[in-house]
Tab-separated table of C-alpha atoms and ligand atoms in Angstrom:
chain	number	residue	atom	x	y	z
A	1	MET	CA	0.000	0.000	0.000
A	2	GLU	CA	1.484	3.338	-1.059
A	3	LYS	CA	0.852	6.607	0.777
A	4	VAL	CA	0.267	9.374	-1.792
A	5	ILE	CA	-0.959	12.923	-2.074
A	6	LEU	CA	-4.202	12.828	-3.953
A	7	ILE	CA	-5.350	15.798	-6.009
A	8	LYS	CA	-8.948	16.380	-7.096
A	9	TYR	CA	-9.422	18.943	-9.809
A	10	GLY	CA	-13.167	19.630	-9.649
A	11	GLU	CA	-14.098	22.345	-12.116
A	12	LEU	CA	-11.498	21.182	-14.618
A	13	SER	CA	-13.225	17.906	-15.145
A	14	THR	CA	-16.121	19.712	-16.849
A	15	LYS	CA	-13.797	20.967	-19.600
A	16	LYS	CA	-14.184	17.834	-21.648
A	17	ASP	CA	-12.465	18.919	-24.862
A	18	ASN	CA	-9.534	20.569	-23.184
A	19	ILE	CA	-9.068	18.219	-20.298
A	20	LYS	CA	-5.799	16.703	-21.567
A	21	PHE	CA	-4.223	20.128	-21.997
A	22	PHE	CA	-5.470	21.313	-18.599
A	23	LEU	CA	-4.160	18.219	-16.834
A	24	LYS	CA	-0.790	18.468	-18.518
A	25	LYS	CA	-0.503	22.082	-17.354
A	26	LEU	CA	-1.631	21.231	-13.837
A	27	LYS	CA	0.975	18.488	-13.665
A	28	GLU	CA	3.666	20.872	-14.941
A	29	ASN	CA	2.640	23.487	-12.366
A	30	ILE	CA	2.784	20.969	-9.530
A	31	LEU	CA	6.237	19.823	-10.652
A	32	PHE	CA	7.340	23.472	-10.886
A	33	ALA	CA	6.266	24.126	-7.311
A	34	LEU	CA	8.110	20.989	-6.175
A	35	ASN	CA	11.140	21.392	-8.440
A	36	ASP	CA	13.690	21.116	-5.629
A	37	LEU	CA	11.977	18.074	-4.125
A	38	ASP	CA	11.951	14.462	-5.197
A	39	ALA	CA	8.428	13.925	-6.506
A	40	LEU	CA	6.591	12.198	-9.326
A	41	VAL	CA	3.142	13.165	-10.619
A	42	THR	CA	0.762	10.765	-12.366
A	43	TYR	CA	-2.907	10.872	-13.237
A	44	ASP	CA	-5.720	8.601	-14.324
A	45	LEU	CA	-9.477	8.155	-13.894
A	46	GLY	CA	-10.164	11.690	-12.702
A	47	ARG	CA	-7.474	11.795	-10.039
A	48	MET	CA	-3.928	13.116	-9.890
A	49	PHE	CA	-1.292	11.620	-7.577
A	50	ILE	CA	1.922	12.957	-6.134
A	51	HIS	CA	4.322	10.153	-5.271
A	52	THR	CA	7.061	11.308	-2.937
A	53	ASN	CA	9.250	10.353	-0.015
A	54	GLU	CA	9.574	13.966	1.077
A	55	ASN	CA	7.829	15.514	4.064
A	56	PHE	CA	4.120	15.434	3.178
A	57	ASP	CA	3.321	18.667	5.062
A	58	GLU	CA	5.903	20.543	3.018
A	59	VAL	CA	4.522	19.161	-0.240
A	60	VAL	CA	0.908	19.874	0.732
A	61	ASN	CA	1.814	23.430	1.778
A	62	ARG	CA	3.193	24.154	-1.660
A	63	VAL	CA	0.422	22.391	-3.533
A	64	LYS	CA	-2.192	24.375	-1.586
A	65	ASN	CA	-1.190	27.476	-3.575
A	66	ILE	CA	-1.692	25.949	-7.006
A	67	PHE	CA	-4.767	26.975	-8.959
A	68	GLY	CA	-6.873	24.290	-10.610
A	69	ILE	CA	-6.920	22.088	-7.534
A	70	HIS	CA	-10.238	21.554	-5.846
A	71	GLU	CA	-9.222	19.282	-2.992
A	72	ILE	CA	-6.077	17.693	-1.582
A	73	ASN	CA	-6.069	14.436	0.371
A	74	ILE	CA	-3.477	12.247	1.942
A	75	GLY	CA	-4.436	8.921	0.434
A	76	TYR	CA	-3.471	5.259	0.328
A	77	VAL	CA	-3.409	3.183	-2.836
A	78	ILE	CA	-4.333	-0.441	-2.235
A	79	GLU	CA	-3.098	-2.467	-5.182
A	80	SER	CA	-6.186	-4.617	-5.278
A	81	THR	CA	-9.896	-4.378	-6.003
A	82	ASP	CA	-10.740	-7.437	-3.939
A	83	PHE	CA	-13.258	-6.351	-1.325
A	84	ASP	CA	-11.878	-8.636	1.396
A	85	ILE	CA	-8.374	-7.249	0.965
A	86	VAL	CA	-9.701	-3.674	0.958
A	87	LYS	CA	-11.656	-4.303	4.172
A	88	GLU	CA	-8.540	-5.550	5.978
A	89	GLU	CA	-6.324	-2.723	4.734
A	90	VAL	CA	-8.892	-0.072	5.756
A	91	LEU	CA	-9.163	-1.700	9.159
A	92	ASN	CA	-5.376	-1.548	9.595
A	93	LEU	CA	-5.346	2.137	8.685
A	94	LEU	CA	-8.165	2.936	11.098
A	95	LYS	CA	-6.567	1.007	13.975
A	96	ALA	CA	-3.764	3.580	13.935
A	97	LYS	CA	-6.253	6.416	14.512
A	98	GLU	CA	-8.017	7.611	17.650
A	99	PHE	CA	-11.678	8.369	17.129
A	100	THR	CA	-15.141	7.264	18.174
A	101	THR	CA	-17.464	8.208	15.290
A	102	PHE	CA	-17.088	7.576	11.579
A	103	LYS	CA	-18.886	7.311	8.279
A	104	VAL	CA	-17.951	5.413	5.110
A	105	GLU	CA	-18.385	6.952	1.666
A	106	SER	CA	-17.798	4.817	-1.398
A	107	LYS	CA	-17.321	5.675	-5.029
A	108	ARG	CA	-17.096	3.240	-7.929
A	109	SER	CA	-15.020	4.372	-10.888
A	110	ASN	CA	-15.083	0.719	-11.877
A	111	LYS	CA	-18.695	0.284	-12.931
A	112	LYS	CA	-18.151	-3.450	-13.391
A	113	ILE	CA	-18.396	-3.871	-9.651
A	114	ASN	CA	-21.700	-5.565	-9.291
A	115	THR	CA	-23.182	-3.711	-6.347
A	116	THR	CA	-24.094	-0.164	-5.343
A	117	SER	CA	-21.882	2.378	-3.577
A	118	VAL	CA	-24.349	2.477	-0.692
A	119	LEU	CA	-24.089	-1.261	-0.151
A	120	LEU	CA	-20.300	-1.129	-0.341
A	121	SER	CA	-20.301	1.562	2.371
A	122	LYS	CA	-22.717	-0.373	4.592
A	123	ASN	CA	-20.711	-3.533	4.239
A	124	LEU	CA	-17.416	-1.883	5.078
A	125	GLY	CA	-19.026	0.075	7.940
A	126	ALA	CA	-20.336	-3.152	9.470
A	127	HIS	CA	-16.885	-4.741	9.184
A	128	ILE	CA	-15.275	-1.773	10.965
A	129	LEU	CA	-17.894	-1.799	13.774
A	130	LYS	CA	-17.367	-5.511	14.277
A	131	ASN	CA	-13.588	-5.283	14.490
A	132	ILE	CA	-12.868	-2.080	16.399
A	133	GLN	CA	-14.513	-1.743	19.799
A	134	GLY	CA	-16.371	1.371	20.950
A	135	LEU	CA	-17.078	2.948	17.557
A	136	LYS	CA	-20.337	4.482	16.347
A	137	VAL	CA	-21.530	5.567	12.920
A	138	ASP	CA	-22.414	9.249	12.645
A	139	VAL	CA	-23.634	10.166	9.167
A	140	LYS	CA	-24.022	13.886	9.894
A	141	ASN	CA	-20.849	14.864	11.678
A	142	PRO	CA	-18.360	11.980	11.796
A	143	GLU	CA	-14.905	12.445	13.334
A	144	VAL	CA	-13.435	10.303	10.594
A	145	LEU	CA	-14.823	10.165	7.067
A	146	VAL	CA	-13.604	6.967	5.441
A	147	ASN	CA	-13.537	7.600	1.683
A	148	VAL	CA	-13.046	4.550	-0.484
A	149	GLU	CA	-12.841	4.725	-4.263
A	150	TYR	CA	-13.040	1.428	-6.114
A	151	ARG	CA	-11.112	1.831	-9.362
A	152	ILE	CA	-10.179	-0.445	-12.271
A	153	ASN	CA	-6.869	-1.780	-10.938
A	154	ASN	CA	-6.658	-0.461	-7.430
A	155	THR	CA	-8.574	1.082	-4.555
A	156	LEU	CA	-8.042	4.483	-3.000
A	157	VAL	CA	-8.595	5.255	0.656
A	158	TYR	CA	-8.384	8.665	2.272
A	159	PHE	CA	-9.707	10.415	5.336
A	160	GLU	CA	-9.143	14.162	5.725
A	161	SER	CA	-9.487	16.644	2.885
A	162	ILE	CA	-7.860	20.012	2.501
A	163	LYS	CA	-9.682	22.548	0.356
A	164	GLY	CA	-7.737	23.695	-2.720
A	165	LEU	CA	-7.918	27.153	-4.271
A	166	GLY	CA	-10.047	26.155	-7.273
A	167	GLY	CA	-9.715	28.127	-10.505
A	168	TYR	CA	-7.763	26.968	-13.575
A	169	PRO	CA	-4.097	25.939	-13.814
A	170	VAL	CA	-1.977	29.001	-14.493
A	171	GLY	CA	-0.930	29.188	-18.145
A	172	THR	CA	-3.976	27.435	-19.565
A	173	LEU	CA	-5.596	30.718	-20.610
A	174	GLY	CA	-2.567	32.522	-22.034
A	175	LYS	CA	-0.753	35.569	-20.752
A	176	GLY	CA	-1.724	39.025	-19.416
A	177	LEU	CA	0.149	42.103	-18.199
A	178	LEU	CA	-0.804	43.384	-14.739
A	179	MET	CA	-0.381	47.077	-13.969
A	180	LEU	CA	1.054	46.678	-10.493
A	181	SER	CA	1.241	49.709	-8.223
A	182	GLY	CA	2.176	49.532	-4.576
A	183	GLY	CA	-1.482	49.843	-3.584
A	184	ILE	CA	-3.970	47.380	-2.173
A	185	ASP	CA	-6.017	46.783	-5.317
A	186	SER	CA	-3.658	45.742	-8.072
A	187	PRO	CA	-2.107	42.676	-6.325
A	188	VAL	CA	-5.649	41.428	-5.646
A	189	ALA	CA	-6.594	42.038	-9.295
A	190	GLY	CA	-3.493	40.031	-10.281
A	191	TYR	CA	-4.355	37.171	-7.945
A	192	LEU	CA	-7.916	36.891	-9.287
A	193	THR	CA	-6.669	36.874	-12.873
A	194	ILE	CA	-4.048	34.198	-12.224
A	195	LYS	CA	-6.869	32.177	-10.679
A	196	ARG	CA	-8.623	32.178	-14.061
A	197	GLY	CA	-5.588	30.434	-15.565
A	198	VAL	CA	-3.911	33.552	-16.986
A	199	LYS	CA	-0.163	33.684	-16.472
A	200	ILE	CA	0.788	37.254	-15.673
A	201	GLU	CA	3.745	39.540	-16.070
A	202	ALA	CA	3.646	42.814	-14.155
A	203	ILE	CA	4.502	46.397	-15.041
A	204	TYR	CA	5.387	49.125	-12.567
A	205	PHE	CA	5.853	52.824	-13.346
A	206	GLU	CA	8.337	54.632	-11.148
A	207	SER	CA	9.402	58.266	-11.113
A	208	PRO	CA	12.762	58.587	-9.404
A	209	PRO	CA	13.747	60.759	-7.590
A	210	HIS	CA	10.112	61.632	-6.839
A	211	THR	CA	9.492	58.014	-5.912
A	212	SER	CA	11.901	56.106	-3.714
A	213	ASN	CA	13.747	52.846	-3.996
A	214	GLU	CA	11.663	51.640	-1.058
A	215	ALA	CA	8.529	52.090	-3.170
A	216	LYS	CA	10.098	49.944	-5.889
A	217	ASN	CA	11.135	47.291	-3.373
A	218	LYS	CA	7.602	47.235	-2.049
A	219	VAL	CA	6.314	46.468	-5.557
A	220	LYS	CA	8.944	43.734	-5.894
A	221	ASP	CA	7.760	42.267	-2.594
A	222	LEU	CA	4.176	42.303	-3.839
A	223	ALA	CA	5.259	40.676	-7.096
A	224	LYS	CA	7.011	37.983	-5.080
A	225	LYS	CA	3.773	37.214	-3.232
A	226	LEU	CA	2.009	36.790	-6.583
A	227	ALA	CA	4.895	34.720	-7.948
A	228	VAL	CA	3.865	31.846	-5.686
A	229	TYR	CA	0.658	31.387	-7.699
A	230	ASN	CA	2.143	32.278	-11.083
A	231	ASN	CA	5.266	30.051	-11.353
A	232	ASP	CA	7.547	33.044	-10.752
A	233	ILE	CA	6.842	36.430	-12.329
A	234	ILE	CA	8.512	38.886	-14.670
A	235	LEU	CA	8.318	42.485	-13.487
A	236	HIS	CA	8.820	45.319	-15.992
A	237	VAL	CA	9.935	48.547	-14.345
A	238	VAL	CA	9.370	51.630	-16.486
A	239	ASN	CA	11.033	54.934	-15.708
A	240	PHE	CA	8.170	57.395	-15.959
A	241	THR	CA	9.909	60.530	-14.665
A	242	GLU	CA	10.369	62.382	-17.932
A	243	ILE	CA	6.839	61.733	-19.092
A	244	GLN	CA	5.383	62.705	-15.762
A	245	GLU	CA	7.412	65.916	-15.532
A	246	ALA	CA	6.460	66.821	-19.114
A	247	ILE	CA	2.803	66.299	-18.270
A	248	TYR	CA	3.134	68.379	-15.120
A	249	LYS	CA	4.808	71.268	-16.964
A	250	ASN	CA	2.630	71.348	-20.072
A	251	ILE	CA	-0.843	69.996	-19.412
A	252	PRO	CA	-3.660	71.813	-17.579
A	253	HIS	CA	-3.637	70.413	-14.090
A	254	ASP	CA	-7.192	69.084	-13.991
A	255	TYR	CA	-6.118	66.683	-16.789
A	256	LEU	CA	-2.835	65.534	-15.195
A	257	ILE	CA	-4.124	62.180	-14.033
A	258	THR	CA	-6.143	61.446	-17.163
A	259	ILE	CA	-3.182	62.069	-19.461
A	260	MET	CA	-0.774	60.281	-17.139
A	261	ARG	CA	-2.969	57.200	-17.167
A	262	ARG	CA	-3.339	57.334	-20.938
A	263	MET	CA	0.466	57.224	-21.126
A	264	MET	CA	0.611	54.295	-18.712
A	265	TYR	CA	-1.934	52.422	-20.791
A	266	ARG	CA	-0.065	53.101	-24.037
A	267	ILE	CA	3.260	51.894	-22.633
A	268	SER	CA	1.638	48.867	-21.010
A	269	ALA	CA	-0.030	47.867	-24.290
A	270	ILE	CA	3.263	48.113	-26.205
A	271	ILE	CA	5.142	45.999	-23.668
A	272	ALA	CA	2.237	43.552	-23.431
A	273	SER	CA	2.178	42.909	-27.157
A	274	ARG	CA	5.957	42.500	-27.249
A	275	ARG	CA	5.641	39.883	-24.546
A	276	ASN	CA	2.745	38.163	-26.297
A	277	ALA	CA	0.326	39.106	-23.535
A	278	LYS	CA	-3.242	39.351	-24.768
A	279	ILE	CA	-4.799	41.546	-22.082
A	280	LEU	CA	-3.967	44.321	-19.656
A	281	ILE	CA	-5.114	43.906	-16.071
A	282	ASN	CA	-5.429	46.596	-13.441
A	283	GLY	CA	-6.958	47.299	-10.045
A	284	GLU	CA	-9.466	49.930	-11.157
A	285	SER	CA	-12.784	49.873	-9.359
A	286	ILE	CA	-15.783	51.871	-10.556
A	287	GLY	CA	-16.143	55.123	-8.655
A	288	GLN	CA	-13.103	54.645	-6.388
A	289	VAL	CA	-11.354	57.865	-7.469
A	290	ALA	CA	-11.825	60.612	-10.100
A	291	SER	CA	-9.946	58.601	-12.728
A	292	GLN	CA	-12.319	55.691	-12.212
A	293	THR	CA	-15.629	57.275	-13.185
A	294	LEU	CA	-17.111	55.724	-16.299
A	295	THR	CA	-16.265	58.793	-18.398
A	296	SER	CA	-12.676	58.807	-17.091
A	297	MET	CA	-12.299	55.118	-17.707
A	298	SER	CA	-13.460	55.453	-21.298
A	299	ALA	CA	-11.239	58.495	-21.938
A	300	ILE	CA	-8.266	56.515	-20.623
A	301	ASN	CA	-9.192	53.207	-22.247
A	302	GLU	CA	-9.521	54.914	-25.636
A	303	VAL	CA	-5.754	54.780	-26.287
A	304	VAL	CA	-5.489	50.982	-26.401
A	305	SER	CA	-7.262	48.344	-28.445
A	306	MET	CA	-6.183	45.428	-26.275
A	307	PRO	CA	-8.850	44.280	-23.766
A	308	VAL	CA	-8.387	45.758	-20.302
A	309	ILE	CA	-9.599	43.421	-17.585
A	310	ARG	CA	-10.597	45.002	-14.285
A	311	PRO	CA	-11.331	42.134	-11.914
A	312	LEU	CA	-12.233	44.576	-9.114
A	313	ALA	CA	-14.503	46.841	-11.168
A	314	CYS	CA	-17.518	45.991	-9.017
A	315	PHE	CA	-15.876	45.188	-5.685
A	316	ASP	CA	-16.266	47.196	-2.481
A	317	LYS	CA	-12.966	48.285	-0.957
A	318	LEU	CA	-13.615	46.224	2.180
A	319	ASP	CA	-14.055	43.056	0.134
A	320	ILE	CA	-10.822	43.823	-1.730
A	321	ILE	CA	-9.057	44.266	1.619
A	322	ASP	CA	-10.365	40.879	2.785
A	323	ILE	CA	-8.748	39.162	-0.196
A	324	ALA	CA	-5.543	41.203	0.223
A	325	LYS	CA	-5.311	39.914	3.789
A	326	LYS	CA	-5.966	36.346	2.713
A	327	ILE	CA	-3.190	36.425	0.110
A	328	ASP	CA	-0.897	38.280	2.503
A	329	THR	CA	-0.334	41.376	0.373
A	330	TYR	CA	-2.235	43.800	2.604
A	331	GLU	CA	0.507	44.529	5.153
A	332	THR	CA	2.982	45.256	2.360
A	333	SER	CA	0.497	47.382	0.405
A	334	ILE	CA	-0.201	49.724	3.302
A	335	LEU	CA	3.470	50.620	3.842
A	336	PRO	CA	3.550	54.386	3.332
A	337	PHE	CA	5.878	54.924	0.359
A	338	ILE	CA	4.949	57.539	-2.186
A	339	ASP	CA	3.741	56.255	-5.529
A	340	CYS	CA	4.034	58.097	-8.835
A	341	CYS	CA	0.282	58.676	-8.965
A	342	THR	CA	0.286	60.472	-5.654
A	343	ILE	CA	3.140	62.931	-6.247
A	344	PHE	CA	1.579	64.982	-9.004
A	345	VAL	CA	-1.979	64.880	-7.769
A	346	PRO	CA	-3.951	67.969	-8.803
A	347	LYS	CA	-6.338	69.706	-6.394
A	348	HIS	CA	-9.321	69.240	-8.693
A	349	PRO	CA	-8.914	66.334	-11.110
A	350	VAL	CA	-11.475	66.291	-13.910
A	351	ILE	CA	-14.280	63.802	-13.301
A	352	ASN	CA	-15.693	63.857	-16.829
A	353	PRO	CA	-12.680	64.311	-19.121
A	354	SER	CA	-13.304	64.862	-22.818
A	355	ILE	CA	-11.416	62.724	-25.287
A	356	GLU	CA	-11.038	65.705	-27.651
A	357	LYS	CA	-9.308	67.725	-24.947
A	358	CYS	CA	-7.004	64.798	-24.105
A	359	ARG	CA	-5.954	64.582	-27.758
A	360	GLU	CA	-5.508	68.331	-28.007
A	361	TYR	CA	-3.337	68.511	-24.865
A	362	GLU	CA	-1.245	65.558	-25.956
A	363	GLU	CA	-0.213	67.543	-29.059
A	364	LEU	CA	1.656	69.928	-26.741
A	365	VAL	CA	4.447	67.439	-25.960
A	366	PRO	CA	6.348	64.960	-28.213
A	367	PHE	CA	4.981	62.063	-26.193
A	368	LYS	CA	5.653	59.477	-28.916
A	369	ASP	CA	9.408	59.922	-28.483
A	370	LEU	CA	9.162	59.846	-24.701
A	371	ILE	CA	7.094	56.660	-24.832
A	372	TYR	CA	9.600	55.076	-27.197
A	373	GLU	CA	12.470	55.940	-24.834
A	374	ALA	CA	10.613	54.645	-21.776
A	375	VAL	CA	9.836	51.337	-23.468
A	376	LYS	CA	13.359	50.965	-24.830
A	377	ASN	CA	15.048	51.598	-21.502
A	378	HIS	CA	12.731	49.710	-19.234
A	379	GLU	CA	14.129	47.156	-16.839
A	380	MET	CA	12.992	43.561	-16.688
A	381	ILE	CA	13.314	41.596	-13.462
A	382	THR	CA	12.537	37.930	-12.911
A	383	ILE	CA	11.131	37.456	-9.446
A	384	LYS	CA	11.212	33.942	-8.087
A	385	ALA	CA	8.632	32.800	-5.597
A	386	HIS	CA	11.228	31.312	-3.272
A	387	GLU	CA	14.720	32.358	-4.324
A	388	GLU	CA	16.630	35.566	-4.923
A	389	GLU	CA	15.644	37.580	-7.967
A	390	SER	CA	17.758	37.816	-11.093
A	391	GLU	CA	17.902	41.096	-12.934
A	392	PHE	CA	18.525	41.649	-16.610
A	393	LYS	CA	17.878	44.388	-19.098
A	394	ASP	CA	15.158	44.083	-21.655
A	395	LEU	CA	16.863	42.910	-24.832
A	396	LEU	CA	13.824	43.175	-27.089
B	401	ATP	P1	-4.144	50.176	-6.065
B	401	ATP	O1	-5.320	50.472	-6.950
B	401	ATP	O2	-3.291	49.059	-6.540
B	401	ATP	O3	-4.537	50.090	-4.642
B	401	ATP	P2	-3.766	52.814	-6.177
B	401	ATP	O4	-5.116	52.879	-5.556
B	401	ATP	O5	-2.654	53.642	-5.725
B	401	ATP	O6	-3.249	51.394	-6.135
B	401	ATP	P3	-5.034	53.825	-8.433
B	401	ATP	O7	-4.680	55.243	-8.513
B	401	ATP	O8	-6.359	53.397	-7.916
B	401	ATP	O9	-3.907	53.036	-7.711
B	401	ATP	O10	-4.787	53.242	-9.881
B	401	ATP	C1	-5.630	52.280	-10.462
B	401	ATP	C2	-4.820	51.166	-11.066
B	401	ATP	O11	-3.837	51.671	-11.980
B	401	ATP	C3	-4.021	50.383	-10.052
B	401	ATP	O12	-4.814	49.418	-9.426
B	401	ATP	C4	-2.942	49.773	-10.923
B	401	ATP	O13	-3.441	48.671	-11.616
B	401	ATP	C5	-2.664	50.907	-11.912
B	401	ATP	N1	-1.537	51.726	-11.443
B	401	ATP	C6	-1.582	52.844	-10.705
B	401	ATP	N2	-0.339	53.316	-10.442
B	401	ATP	C7	0.513	52.480	-11.039
B	401	ATP	C8	1.938	52.392	-11.145
B	401	ATP	N3	2.742	53.281	-10.576
B	401	ATP	N4	2.474	51.371	-11.853
B	401	ATP	C9	1.672	50.439	-12.419
B	401	ATP	N5	0.348	50.461	-12.351
B	401	ATP	C10	-0.246	51.459	-11.678
B	402	MG	MG1	-7.041	51.807	-6.385
């Protein structure tokens, strides 16, 4: 009998046509998370197995952060489908446990077994009651749930289940570029998008010396938190100082933010398409600030043709904060370092910007050249979930 980590992939199993591709990706992602450990991953009949001699807690802790997994169990594979052998093996496993109430649940993947799951459960339950003193069946709230799955060539037994994160395996839905500020919203937006199977890269706009190195490090720390779910992450750091100063000097101040965000969008879309990312993602939420009214959002969105996904568009701030706490980005996000959006904030930002005015104002500065320079000189950093980062310049 082998002790294994058993993975159930719930929602994935409804994707009939794509299931092979999804499973292959899920397996790859599990192996990526365990790359420094000795582990083997196999799958058949709707279940995935991790075979390993490593510490199971360590393996489970890593696997818990992988999207596409519905449930994780510590299981036992009995290399037999003979009911008498299964009964004895289950009994041996239960004798090592301390409990007083239990329930048996059976599942037949092998439909050739000539009886019902209910009868199999009853039969095994009776055998357990007869052989271990002092036990009772409790169907509503058992201390130990004895799950038995009768398969073609073997039988699976497991007791406790750990809830997985759900979602789709990262990478199954292509790539997106996350606009990552040091705030609370954008890391949450990134997390929710990775959960849909989109592998992300991130882009951060900095304006040294107006923004500090601490602010950049904070964004790197946030990227590192997301890297755990994303199989590492590439962070693009764009120097935005010249563009921001040019905006500040030349554009009427009520339009500062609108024009600044149009520039961010343009640069993000260029870098996204170079990196073969199909969407931009950001933490905008309807009504949160002046630049997030519907008119502002359309005036800003107008400069790109790539879809912009806003996972938090309809979230309340408190609900966003709840997720930020759950994924452990909140404490980093609230560190008080100045971001490039906050340094040039006008007293009265326009709430209903006109696209015509944006275009007119943008004629005042040779923005095309500045955008070209910013893209050309941007820095690309690979951030590993667990190790030190490696830095290299963008060679594209
Ligand atoms: P967050 O929204 O992440 O809490 P924030 O509230 O400071 O940060 P907003 O002004 O609400 O940011 O900007 C809306 C979105 O624009 C952010 O969620 C983020 O996706 C993007 N963004 C803002 N500033 C930057 C930046 N310096 N670099 C990259 N993206 C940014
Ligand atoms: Mg915000």
